Amino acid sequence: MTRMLRAAVVLACLGALLQSQAFSQGKKKNKKDEDFTQTLAVAPDPPSAVAADTAKLSFLIAPLSAKGLLSQQTRDALKWLMQNSKGSQFVRIRAYVAGTGDLRRIPSLVSEMFTEKKIALPVVTVVQVGGLPLEAAQLQLVATVQDRKTVNPGGVLFLAAQQPSLQQSMEQLRSRAGNSEVQMLACAAPTLEEVTAARTAATTLFPRAQLVFYQAQRSVSQPVAACEGVARLAQPPDGGARFQEGAVAVSSPRLIFSGAQLAFRYQEADARLAFQRLEKTLQSLGGSLKRTVSLNAYPLSPQLADLVARVRLEFLDRDHLPSGTSLPYEGLPSMDASFGLEAITLGSPTP
């Protein structure tokens, strides 16, 4: 009986020891799982510049949505762009954001979703606007993509027009386009009330264009409307590029696109620093501000727009000025930013 009791005690002790070891191993395993979760790679930031083939440039505009808040609308718009890109490479995504959502969230979501799908990241520009022509819509995404095949055998024409009214801006841009077929048109209106009539007129003036309309600022002291567009050239310009006021024709094979370079503070020296940083970014891929074909500025006041206009001439080729617009916007991703710059330049044939 005593032997049997001793054997039972020994067996009980062994069982307890085995349970303790199993529990300990389970904790170690869970700890490893926790450590693995904590060290997952963070999605990279979007690049500062991307090169693209001029002959393959195309555009996608995600439809406006009133569903959810900014993050959900961004995810839905990015899903739509990826589903409709048909394998094209994304070059640039520009986000017009209305409302009070965090603008810094847009580049983060682009990085997360593109990295998850193993898609090359585009440059990203984010600006806050005064309003979009759909109630509760907080976001409008415009994507420049590089198609798999040649769609612009004659090259492209970068267009811009800035007038007191939206109708005047569109008519001026139509005149500058000549017989070129406008593919994309983005217009900033002084008020959203102008947009309905302008959209109707735009479908007549630009029957093949994808259209974007928004209000740049909620309240303005002097009404200003601006439109920018990209058209398909029928014939390539001599020498690979032709510069005219508000219209730059390009057939050079390689273009460099930048994201928005932000400026901080309000002095000329601060503005020069922003242009110098943008120049360094463009040079990293063989571009230069001296060969800019399109330059958009996103200042937060008319005074800052004047500052950009003065300083930019120190960095551009005065005999070959780019197209582009510069009018006040509601906000930028950094609360300390004073204006943003976004450029497209001619690139060297090889990096």
GROMACS .gro file of C-alpha atoms in nm:
model
  351
    1MET     CA    1   0.000   0.000   0.000
    2THR     CA    2   0.282   0.234   0.086
    3ARG     CA    3   0.456   0.162  -0.243
    4MET     CA    4   0.137   0.234  -0.431
    5LEU     CA    5   0.094   0.563  -0.246
    6ARG     CA    6   0.452   0.665  -0.322
    7ALA     CA    7   0.400   0.581  -0.690
    8ALA     CA    8   0.086   0.793  -0.700
    9VAL     CA    9   0.266   1.087  -0.543
   10VAL     CA   10   0.552   1.053  -0.795
   11LEU     CA   11   0.309   1.040  -1.085
   12ALA     CA   12   0.124   1.346  -0.955
   13CYS     CA   13   0.449   1.539  -0.927
   14LEU     CA   14   0.552   1.441  -1.279
   15GLY     CA   15   0.216   1.552  -1.414
   16ALA     CA   16   0.242   1.887  -1.241
   17LEU     CA   17   0.595   1.933  -1.375
   18LEU     CA   18   0.487   1.854  -1.731
   19GLN     CA   19   0.194   2.098  -1.707
   20SER     CA   20   0.427   2.368  -1.575
   21GLN     CA   21   0.668   2.315  -1.865
   22ALA     CA   22   0.386   2.325  -2.121
   23PHE     CA   23   0.251   2.646  -1.970
   24SER     CA   24   0.598   2.802  -1.974
   25GLN     CA   25   0.652   2.705  -2.338
   26GLY     CA   26   0.313   2.850  -2.427
   27LYS     CA   27   0.407   3.180  -2.264
   28LYS     CA   28   0.737   3.188  -2.452
   29LYS     CA   29   0.557   3.118  -2.778
   30ASN     CA   30   0.306   3.396  -2.712
   31LYS     CA   31   0.592   3.626  -2.622
   32LYS     CA   32   0.761   3.548  -2.953
   33ASP     CA   33   0.436   3.619  -3.136
   34GLU     CA   34   0.406   3.951  -2.954
   35ASP     CA   35   0.765   4.041  -3.040
   36PHE     CA   36   0.703   3.954  -3.405
   37THR     CA   37   0.393   4.174  -3.416
   38GLN     CA   38   0.577   4.465  -3.263
   39THR     CA   39   0.858   4.455  -3.520
   40LEU     CA   40   0.650   4.457  -3.839
   41ALA     CA   41   0.800   4.684  -4.105
   42VAL     CA   42   0.662   5.036  -4.133
   43ALA     CA   43   0.542   5.141  -4.480
   44PRO     CA   44   0.793   5.374  -4.650
   45ASP     CA   45   0.713   5.739  -4.717
   46PRO     CA   46   0.617   5.836  -5.073
   47PRO     CA   47   0.915   5.946  -5.285
   48SER     CA   48   0.996   6.312  -5.343
   49ALA     CA   49   1.022   6.270  -5.722
   50VAL     CA   50   0.934   6.011  -5.988
   51ALA     CA   51   1.034   5.983  -6.355
   52ALA     CA   52   0.777   5.901  -6.624
   53ASP     CA   53   0.751   5.841  -6.998
   54THR     CA   54   0.586   6.139  -7.170
   55ALA     CA   55   0.431   5.927  -7.444
   56LYS     CA   56   0.252   5.707  -7.188
   57LEU     CA   57   0.103   5.966  -6.953
   58SER     CA   58  -0.264   5.926  -6.868
   59PHE     CA   59  -0.501   6.034  -6.591
   60LEU     CA   60  -0.753   5.888  -6.349
   61ILE     CA   61  -0.996   6.084  -6.133
   62ALA     CA   62  -1.166   5.901  -5.848
   63PRO     CA   63  -1.537   5.979  -5.807
   64LEU     CA   64  -1.646   6.193  -5.513
   65SER     CA   65  -1.806   6.011  -5.221
   66ALA     CA   66  -2.004   6.127  -4.917
   67LYS     CA   67  -1.965   5.794  -4.737
   68GLY     CA   68  -1.772   5.801  -4.411
   69LEU     CA   69  -1.502   6.039  -4.293
   70LEU     CA   70  -1.169   6.130  -4.451
   71SER     CA   71  -0.986   5.801  -4.390
   72GLN     CA   72  -1.266   5.588  -4.532
   73GLN     CA   73  -1.313   5.816  -4.832
   74THR     CA   74  -0.938   5.800  -4.896
   75ARG     CA   75  -0.931   5.419  -4.880
   76ASP     CA   76  -1.234   5.393  -5.109
   77ALA     CA   77  -1.084   5.639  -5.360
   78LEU     CA   78  -0.746   5.461  -5.361
   79LYS     CA   79  -0.918   5.124  -5.414
   80TRP     CA   80  -1.106   5.272  -5.709
   81LEU     CA   81  -0.784   5.409  -5.860
   82MET     CA   82  -0.602   5.078  -5.824
   83GLN     CA   83  -0.892   4.882  -5.970
   84ASN     CA   84  -0.917   5.113  -6.271
   85SER     CA   85  -0.545   5.159  -6.338
   86LYS     CA   86  -0.527   4.834  -6.540
   87GLY     CA   87  -0.169   4.776  -6.438
   88SER     CA   88  -0.048   5.130  -6.512
   89GLN     CA   89   0.229   5.274  -6.296
   90PHE     CA   90   0.119   5.552  -6.063
   91VAL     CA   91   0.332   5.864  -6.107
   92ARG     CA   92   0.159   6.126  -5.894
   93ILE     CA   93  -0.149   6.143  -5.673
   94ARG     CA   94  -0.287   6.485  -5.590
   95ALA     CA   95  -0.541   6.509  -5.308
   96TYR     CA   96  -0.782   6.799  -5.265
   97VAL     CA   97  -0.913   6.776  -4.909
   98ALA     CA   98  -1.218   6.963  -4.776
   99GLY     CA   99  -1.308   6.982  -4.407
  100THR     CA  100  -1.099   6.949  -4.094
  101GLY     CA  101  -0.948   6.600  -4.137
  102ASP     CA  102  -0.577   6.539  -4.083
  103LEU     CA  103  -0.408   6.600  -4.421
  104ARG     CA  104  -0.101   6.404  -4.308
  105ARG     CA  105  -0.312   6.089  -4.312
  106ILE     CA  106  -0.336   6.089  -4.693
  107PRO     CA  107   0.032   6.006  -4.774
  108SER     CA  108   0.031   5.746  -4.494
  109LEU     CA  109  -0.270   5.568  -4.643
  110VAL     CA  110  -0.117   5.581  -4.991
  111SER     CA  111   0.199   5.417  -4.854
  112GLU     CA  112   0.009   5.153  -4.656
  113MET     CA  113  -0.223   5.048  -4.935
  114PHE     CA  114   0.033   5.058  -5.216
  115THR     CA  115   0.292   4.869  -5.010
  116GLU     CA  116   0.035   4.605  -4.919
  117LYS     CA  117  -0.042   4.553  -5.290
  118LYS     CA  118   0.330   4.572  -5.379
  119ILE     CA  119   0.269   4.870  -5.609
  120ALA     CA  120   0.544   5.127  -5.667
  121LEU     CA  121   0.475   5.445  -5.468
  122PRO     CA  122   0.394   5.770  -5.652
  123VAL     CA  123   0.473   6.123  -5.539
  124VAL     CA  124   0.190   6.274  -5.337
  125THR     CA  125   0.061   6.631  -5.314
  126VAL     CA  126  -0.202   6.720  -5.054
  127VAL     CA  127  -0.377   7.056  -5.027
  128GLN     CA  128  -0.677   7.167  -4.824
  129VAL     CA  129  -0.948   7.339  -5.027
  130GLY     CA  130  -1.250   7.545  -4.933
  131GLY     CA  131  -1.506   7.298  -5.066
  132LEU     CA  132  -1.597   7.020  -5.308
  133PRO     CA  133  -1.913   7.006  -5.522
  134LEU     CA  134  -2.078   6.726  -5.323
  135GLU     CA  135  -2.218   6.763  -4.973
  136ALA     CA  136  -2.018   6.567  -4.714
  137ALA     CA  137  -1.742   6.485  -4.966
  138GLN     CA  138  -1.403   6.544  -4.803
  139LEU     CA  139  -1.166   6.423  -5.074
  140GLN     CA  140  -1.096   6.438  -5.447
  141LEU     CA  141  -0.806   6.229  -5.579
  142VAL     CA  142  -0.643   6.293  -5.918
  143ALA     CA  143  -0.385   6.042  -6.038
  144THR     CA  144  -0.125   6.077  -6.312
  145VAL     CA  145  -0.030   5.733  -6.439
  146GLN     CA  146   0.210   5.584  -6.691
  147ASP     CA  147   0.018   5.357  -6.923
  148ARG     CA  148   0.157   5.027  -7.047
  149LYS     CA  149   0.135   5.145  -7.405
  150THR     CA  150   0.195   5.469  -7.594
  151VAL     CA  151  -0.108   5.698  -7.578
  152ASN     CA  152   0.057   6.033  -7.664
  153PRO     CA  153   0.270   5.966  -7.974
  154GLY     CA  154   0.294   6.341  -8.046
  155GLY     CA  155   0.362   6.437  -7.685
  156VAL     CA  156   0.159   6.637  -7.433
  157LEU     CA  157   0.064   7.001  -7.381
  158PHE     CA  158   0.064   7.144  -7.026
  159LEU     CA  159  -0.192   7.424  -6.999
  160ALA     CA  160  -0.289   7.686  -6.741
  161ALA     CA  161  -0.521   7.987  -6.724
  162GLN     CA  162  -0.607   8.224  -6.440
  163GLN     CA  163  -0.892   8.476  -6.475
  164PRO     CA  164  -1.156   8.646  -6.254
  165SER     CA  165  -1.425   8.391  -6.347
  166LEU     CA  166  -1.430   8.019  -6.414
  167GLN     CA  167  -1.589   8.063  -6.755
  168GLN     CA  168  -1.314   8.307  -6.860
  169SER     CA  169  -1.042   8.070  -6.738
  170MET     CA  170  -1.187   7.777  -6.931
  171GLU     CA  171  -1.225   7.980  -7.248
  172GLN     CA  172  -0.865   8.105  -7.223
  173LEU     CA  173  -0.738   7.752  -7.168
  174ARG     CA  174  -0.944   7.628  -7.464
  175SER     CA  175  -0.784   7.896  -7.681
  176ARG     CA  176  -0.435   7.800  -7.568
  177ALA     CA  177  -0.502   7.433  -7.639
  178GLY     CA  178  -0.565   7.504  -8.008
  179ASN     CA  179  -0.644   7.181  -8.189
  180SER     CA  180  -0.496   6.964  -7.913
  181GLU     CA  181  -0.730   6.725  -7.736
  182VAL     CA  182  -0.758   6.809  -7.363
  183GLN     CA  183  -0.747   6.492  -7.152
  184MET     CA  184  -0.768   6.632  -6.799
  185LEU     CA  185  -0.899   6.961  -6.660
  186ALA     CA  186  -0.881   7.075  -6.296
  187CYS     CA  187  -1.039   7.407  -6.203
  188ALA     CA  188  -1.049   7.613  -5.884
  189ALA     CA  189  -1.367   7.821  -5.860
  190PRO     CA  190  -1.420   8.135  -5.647
  191THR     CA  191  -1.750   7.983  -5.525
  192LEU     CA  192  -1.912   7.642  -5.551
  193GLU     CA  193  -2.221   7.806  -5.701
  194GLU     CA  194  -2.023   7.856  -6.024
  195VAL     CA  195  -1.939   7.489  -6.059
  196THR     CA  196  -2.270   7.354  -6.190
  197ALA     CA  197  -2.282   7.593  -6.485
  198ALA     CA  198  -1.908   7.557  -6.542
  199ARG     CA  199  -1.929   7.178  -6.561
  200THR     CA  200  -2.196   7.205  -6.829
  201ALA     CA  201  -1.980   7.448  -7.027
  202ALA     CA  202  -1.671   7.230  -6.979
  203THR     CA  203  -1.836   6.927  -7.136
  204THR     CA  204  -1.886   7.137  -7.450
  205LEU     CA  205  -1.542   7.299  -7.451
  206PHE     CA  206  -1.354   6.981  -7.353
  207PRO     CA  207  -1.570   6.684  -7.459
  208ARG     CA  208  -1.302   6.419  -7.393
  209ALA     CA  209  -1.158   6.560  -7.072
  210GLN     CA  210  -1.187   6.419  -6.723
  211LEU     CA  211  -1.305   6.705  -6.503
  212VAL     CA  212  -1.228   6.823  -6.149
  213PHE     CA  213  -1.385   7.126  -5.983
  214TYR     CA  214  -1.332   7.263  -5.633
  215GLN     CA  215  -1.330   7.587  -5.433
  216ALA     CA  216  -0.974   7.680  -5.336
  217GLN     CA  217  -1.067   7.898  -5.035
  218ARG     CA  218  -1.394   7.940  -4.846
  219SER     CA  219  -1.373   8.320  -4.843
  220VAL     CA  220  -1.171   8.536  -5.081
  221SER     CA  221  -1.118   8.910  -5.097
  222GLN     CA  222  -1.071   8.914  -5.474
  223PRO     CA  223  -1.242   8.644  -5.685
  224VAL     CA  224  -0.991   8.443  -5.887
  225ALA     CA  225  -1.050   8.128  -6.089
  226ALA     CA  226  -0.776   7.905  -6.225
  227CYS     CA  227  -0.772   7.602  -6.451
  228GLU     CA  228  -0.493   7.368  -6.546
  229GLY     CA  229  -0.509   7.095  -6.805
  230VAL     CA  230  -0.311   6.843  -7.002
  231ALA     CA  231  -0.379   6.786  -7.370
  232ARG     CA  232  -0.263   6.530  -7.626
  233LEU     CA  233  -0.056   6.680  -7.907
  234ALA     CA  234  -0.123   6.585  -8.267
  235GLN     CA  235   0.235   6.665  -8.371
  236PRO     CA  236   0.553   6.678  -8.161
  237PRO     CA  237   0.713   7.023  -8.116
  238ASP     CA  238   1.049   7.096  -8.276
  239GLY     CA  239   1.339   7.032  -8.040
  240GLY     CA  240   1.128   6.829  -7.796
  241ALA     CA  241   0.966   7.130  -7.623
  242ARG     CA  242   0.790   7.457  -7.712
  243PHE     CA  243   0.723   7.728  -7.451
  244GLN     CA  244   0.438   7.975  -7.486
  245GLU     CA  245   0.247   8.171  -7.222
  246GLY     CA  246   0.029   7.926  -7.033
  247ALA     CA  247   0.103   7.641  -7.277
  248VAL     CA  248   0.413   7.422  -7.287
  249ALA     CA  249   0.431   7.147  -7.550
  250VAL     CA  250   0.655   6.850  -7.470
  251SER     CA  251   0.763   6.544  -7.664
  252SER     CA  252   1.093   6.480  -7.483
  253PRO     CA  253   1.077   6.119  -7.370
  254ARG     CA  254   1.136   6.166  -6.997
  255LEU     CA  255   0.966   6.389  -6.740
  256ILE     CA  256   1.037   6.431  -6.368
  257PHE     CA  257   0.739   6.481  -6.135
  258SER     CA  258   0.782   6.618  -5.785
  259GLY     CA  259   0.548   6.597  -5.491
  260ALA     CA  260   0.470   6.914  -5.297
  261GLN     CA  261   0.777   7.085  -5.150
  262LEU     CA  262   0.660   7.287  -4.849
  263ALA     CA  263   0.799   7.625  -4.748
  264PHE     CA  264   0.803   7.756  -4.392
  265ARG     CA  265   0.787   8.114  -4.267
  266TYR     CA  266   0.732   8.420  -4.479
  267GLN     CA  267   1.054   8.588  -4.589
  268GLU     CA  268   1.225   8.577  -4.929
  269ALA     CA  269   1.507   8.373  -4.778
  270ASP     CA  270   1.250   8.113  -4.665
  271ALA     CA  271   1.100   8.100  -5.013
  272ARG     CA  272   1.445   8.059  -5.169
  273LEU     CA  273   1.516   7.768  -4.937
  274ALA     CA  274   1.201   7.590  -5.059
  275PHE     CA  275   1.305   7.637  -5.423
  276GLN     CA  276   1.658   7.517  -5.342
  277ARG     CA  277   1.520   7.202  -5.180
  278LEU     CA  278   1.293   7.140  -5.477
  279GLU     CA  279   1.589   7.184  -5.714
  280LYS     CA  280   1.789   6.926  -5.519
  281THR     CA  281   1.499   6.682  -5.536
  282LEU     CA  282   1.463   6.724  -5.912
  283GLN     CA  283   1.836   6.694  -5.973
  284SER     CA  284   1.838   6.354  -5.800
  285LEU     CA  285   1.655   6.215  -6.108
  286GLY     CA  286   1.815   6.435  -6.374
  287GLY     CA  287   1.569   6.723  -6.365
  288SER     CA  288   1.614   7.094  -6.297
  289LEU     CA  289   1.398   7.399  -6.233
  290LYS     CA  290   1.567   7.556  -6.536
  291ARG     CA  291   1.385   7.296  -6.747
  292THR     CA  292   1.047   7.317  -6.574
  293VAL     CA  293   0.742   7.272  -6.795
  294SER     CA  294   0.478   7.301  -6.521
  295LEU     CA  295   0.500   7.469  -6.180
  296ASN     CA  296   0.203   7.495  -5.946
  297ALA     CA  297   0.217   7.696  -5.625
  298TYR     CA  298  -0.018   7.649  -5.329
  299PRO     CA  299   0.018   7.965  -5.117
  300LEU     CA  300  -0.207   8.037  -4.820
  301SER     CA  301  -0.257   8.408  -4.896
  302PRO     CA  302  -0.232   8.655  -5.185
  303GLN     CA  303   0.080   8.802  -5.025
  304LEU     CA  304   0.250   8.462  -5.030
  305ALA     CA  305   0.144   8.416  -5.394
  306ASP     CA  306   0.326   8.742  -5.472
  307LEU     CA  307   0.630   8.616  -5.281
  308VAL     CA  308   0.641   8.297  -5.489
  309ALA     CA  309   0.604   8.498  -5.812
  310ARG     CA  310   0.905   8.713  -5.722
  311VAL     CA  311   1.140   8.444  -5.601
  312ARG     CA  312   1.065   8.184  -5.867
  313LEU     CA  313   1.229   8.395  -6.138
  314GLU     CA  314   1.565   8.342  -5.966
  315PHE     CA  315   1.539   7.968  -6.033
  316LEU     CA  316   1.352   7.939  -6.364
  317ASP     CA  317   1.465   8.003  -6.720
  318ARG     CA  318   1.307   8.345  -6.784
  319ASP     CA  319   1.302   8.283  -7.159
  320HIS     CA  320   1.117   7.954  -7.116
  321LEU     CA  321   0.867   7.997  -6.834
  322PRO     CA  322   0.648   7.699  -6.737
  323SER     CA  323   0.272   7.678  -6.731
  324GLY     CA  324   0.107   7.657  -6.391
  325THR     CA  325  -0.125   7.825  -6.144
  326SER     CA  326  -0.077   8.011  -5.815
  327LEU     CA  327  -0.376   8.116  -5.607
  328PRO     CA  328  -0.450   8.100  -5.232
  329TYR     CA  329  -0.559   7.769  -5.078
  330GLU     CA  330  -0.714   7.685  -4.744
  331GLY     CA  331  -0.431   7.481  -4.592
  332LEU     CA  332  -0.134   7.243  -4.623
  333PRO     CA  333  -0.030   6.922  -4.439
  334SER     CA  334   0.191   7.117  -4.195
  335MET     CA  335   0.036   7.390  -3.982
  336ASP     CA  336   0.367   7.581  -4.005
  337ALA     CA  337   0.381   7.575  -4.387
  338SER     CA  338   0.336   7.896  -4.584
  339PHE     CA  339   0.314   7.756  -4.937
  340GLY     CA  340   0.379   7.442  -5.142
  341LEU     CA  341   0.550   7.392  -5.478
  342GLU     CA  342   0.485   7.114  -5.729
  343ALA     CA  343   0.693   7.082  -6.047
  344ILE     CA  344   0.724   6.882  -6.367
  345THR     CA  345   1.056   6.918  -6.549
  346LEU     CA  346   1.224   6.783  -6.856
  347GLY     CA  347   1.456   6.500  -6.763
  348SER     CA  348   1.767   6.361  -6.924
  349PRO     CA  349   1.701   6.055  -7.146
  350THR     CA  350   1.865   5.832  -6.887
  351PRO     CA  351   1.883   5.869  -6.507
   0.00000   0.00000   0.00000
